[in-house]
């Protein structure tokens, strides 16, 4: 009986392995035929050369400090410093942190403008507002929109420069 049990166990294992092999072969074929996405292969400009450099403790500390200050990874920093020419680098996260209060202030200004417009609409329906006030408000709003547009252009320009550096 014990031998029979072993044989049955072996038969079950054999059937199990056949199922697994069949599934594995099918899944391997599907993987080979299916494009799984991801980054496309580079046709040109592929970086294949590696340069090694030995640094002293002081030099590596200086390199790591430059890396922290610039916000770039080590490879990008070295590539930029060696091939970039000017050696000027900015930490994008620090600059964005400095620009964040400007965005908040613009949001508060926009909220205030909406409240003023709402209040003036209520007063205008009740005929309690002077048309000159409405005219002045519209003039100031137009001026504000022009300034905001110029600021947005300047910020986009700065962000492009950050991306390129």
C-alpha positions as a printed Julia matrix, in Angstrom:
165×3 Matrix{Float64}:
   0.0     0.0     0.0
   2.78    2.33    0.84
   4.3     1.79   -2.59
   0.9     2.39   -4.15
   0.59    5.67   -2.24
   3.97    6.78   -3.46
   3.07    5.88   -7.01
  -0.2     7.85   -6.78
   1.72   10.75   -5.34
   4.19   10.54   -8.23
   1.34   10.43  -10.73
  -0.21   13.5    -9.14
   3.15   15.26   -9.23
   3.62   14.27  -12.86
   0.23   15.66  -13.8
   0.96   18.8   -11.8
   4.34   19.27  -13.52
   2.77   18.79  -16.94
   0.23   21.49  -16.16
   2.95   23.79  -14.84
   5.18   23.16  -17.87
   2.31   23.84  -20.24
   1.4    27.04  -18.39
   5.03   28.14  -18.26
   5.53   27.57  -21.98
   2.36   29.47  -22.84
   3.18   32.35  -20.54
   6.76   32.55  -21.91
   5.38   32.67  -25.47
   2.98   35.44  -24.49
   5.79   37.41  -22.9
   7.97   37.13  -25.97
   5.21   38.18  -28.36
   3.74   40.96  -26.27
   5.22   44.46  -26.08
   5.24   45.21  -22.4
   5.75   48.96  -22.83
   8.37   50.82  -20.89
  11.08   53.07  -22.17
  11.7    52.74  -25.9
  15.15   51.58  -26.96
  17.55   54.35  -27.9
  18.65   54.4   -31.52
  21.46   56.93  -31.09
  23.1    58.89  -28.32
  23.31   55.82  -26.12
  25.75   56.28  -23.27
  28.01   53.24  -23.25
  31.35   54.63  -22.05
  32.26   54.59  -18.38
  34.89   56.85  -16.86
  36.39   56.0   -13.49
  38.03   58.53  -11.22
  39.7    58.14   -7.86
  38.99   60.85   -5.28
  40.38   61.7    -1.88
  38.11   61.92    1.14
  38.02   65.72    0.86
  37.22   65.57   -2.85
  34.35   63.13   -2.37
  32.95   65.29    0.43
  33.1    68.3    -1.87
  31.42   66.31   -4.67
  28.65   65.12   -2.35
  28.12   68.7    -1.11
  27.86   69.95   -4.72
  25.4    67.16   -5.4
  23.23   68.15   -2.43
  23.41   71.85   -3.33
  22.53   71.34   -6.97
  19.79   68.76   -6.46
  21.21   66.69   -9.34
  22.33   63.09   -9.16
  26.06   62.45   -9.25
  26.19   61.42  -12.92
  24.2    64.43  -14.1
  26.3    66.75  -11.95
  29.6    65.44  -13.29
  28.31   65.45  -16.87
  27.08   69.04  -16.45
  30.27   70.29  -14.82
  32.58   68.59  -17.3
  30.6    69.07  -20.51
  28.29   71.96  -19.62
  30.95   74.63  -19.7
  29.69   77.23  -17.25
  29.56   75.02  -14.16
  26.56   77.01  -12.92
  23.93   74.87  -11.31
  20.78   75.66   -9.39
  18.86   73.54   -6.97
  15.41   73.32   -8.51
  13.73   72.22   -5.29
  15.09   75.24   -3.39
  13.97   77.64   -6.11
  10.53   76.06   -6.25
  10.31   76.38   -2.46
  11.11   80.08   -2.82
   8.51   80.5    -5.56
   5.8    78.65   -3.64
   4.82   81.7    -1.53
   4.32   83.68   -4.75
   1.78   81.1    -5.93
   0.03   81.23   -2.57
  -0.1    85.01   -2.69
  -1.54   84.91   -6.21
  -4.21   82.53   -4.96
  -5.11   84.85   -2.09
  -5.23   87.84   -4.45
  -7.52   85.94   -6.79
  -9.77   85.03   -3.85
  -9.94   88.69   -2.8
 -10.8    89.75   -6.34
 -13.61   87.19   -6.47
 -15.01   88.45   -3.16
 -14.89   92.06   -4.38
 -16.56   91.15   -7.66
 -19.29   89.23   -5.85
 -19.92   92.12   -3.46
 -19.98   94.65   -6.3
 -22.47   92.49   -8.24
 -24.76   92.42   -5.2
 -24.51   96.2    -4.79
 -25.02   96.8    -8.49
 -28.26   94.76   -8.45
 -29.46   96.9    -5.57
 -28.4   100.05   -7.48
 -26.18  101.08   -4.57
 -22.87  101.28   -6.44
 -21.44  104.16   -8.38
 -20.64  103.3   -12.03
 -17.25  105.03  -11.58
 -16.31  102.48   -8.91
 -17.18   99.65  -11.3
 -15.11  101.29  -14.03
 -12.13  101.73  -11.67
 -12.46   98.14  -10.49
 -12.49   96.83  -14.06
  -9.41   98.94  -14.89
  -7.51   97.63  -11.84
  -8.59   94.06  -12.59
  -7.29   94.36  -16.15
  -4.0    95.73  -14.84
  -3.75   92.86  -12.33
  -4.41   90.28  -15.05
  -1.64   91.78  -17.22
   0.83   91.67  -14.32
  -0.15   88.11  -13.51
   0.31   87.07  -17.15
   3.8    88.61  -17.21
   4.66   86.85  -13.95
   3.49   83.51  -15.35
   5.66   84.03  -18.45
   8.68   84.84  -16.29
   8.09   81.77  -14.1
   7.74   79.49  -17.15
  10.99   80.94  -18.53
  12.74   80.35  -15.2
  11.45   76.77  -14.98
  12.68   76.07  -18.52
  16.12   77.39  -17.53
  16.07   75.17  -14.43
  15.18   72.16  -16.52
  17.99   72.87  -18.97
  20.61   73.45  -16.3
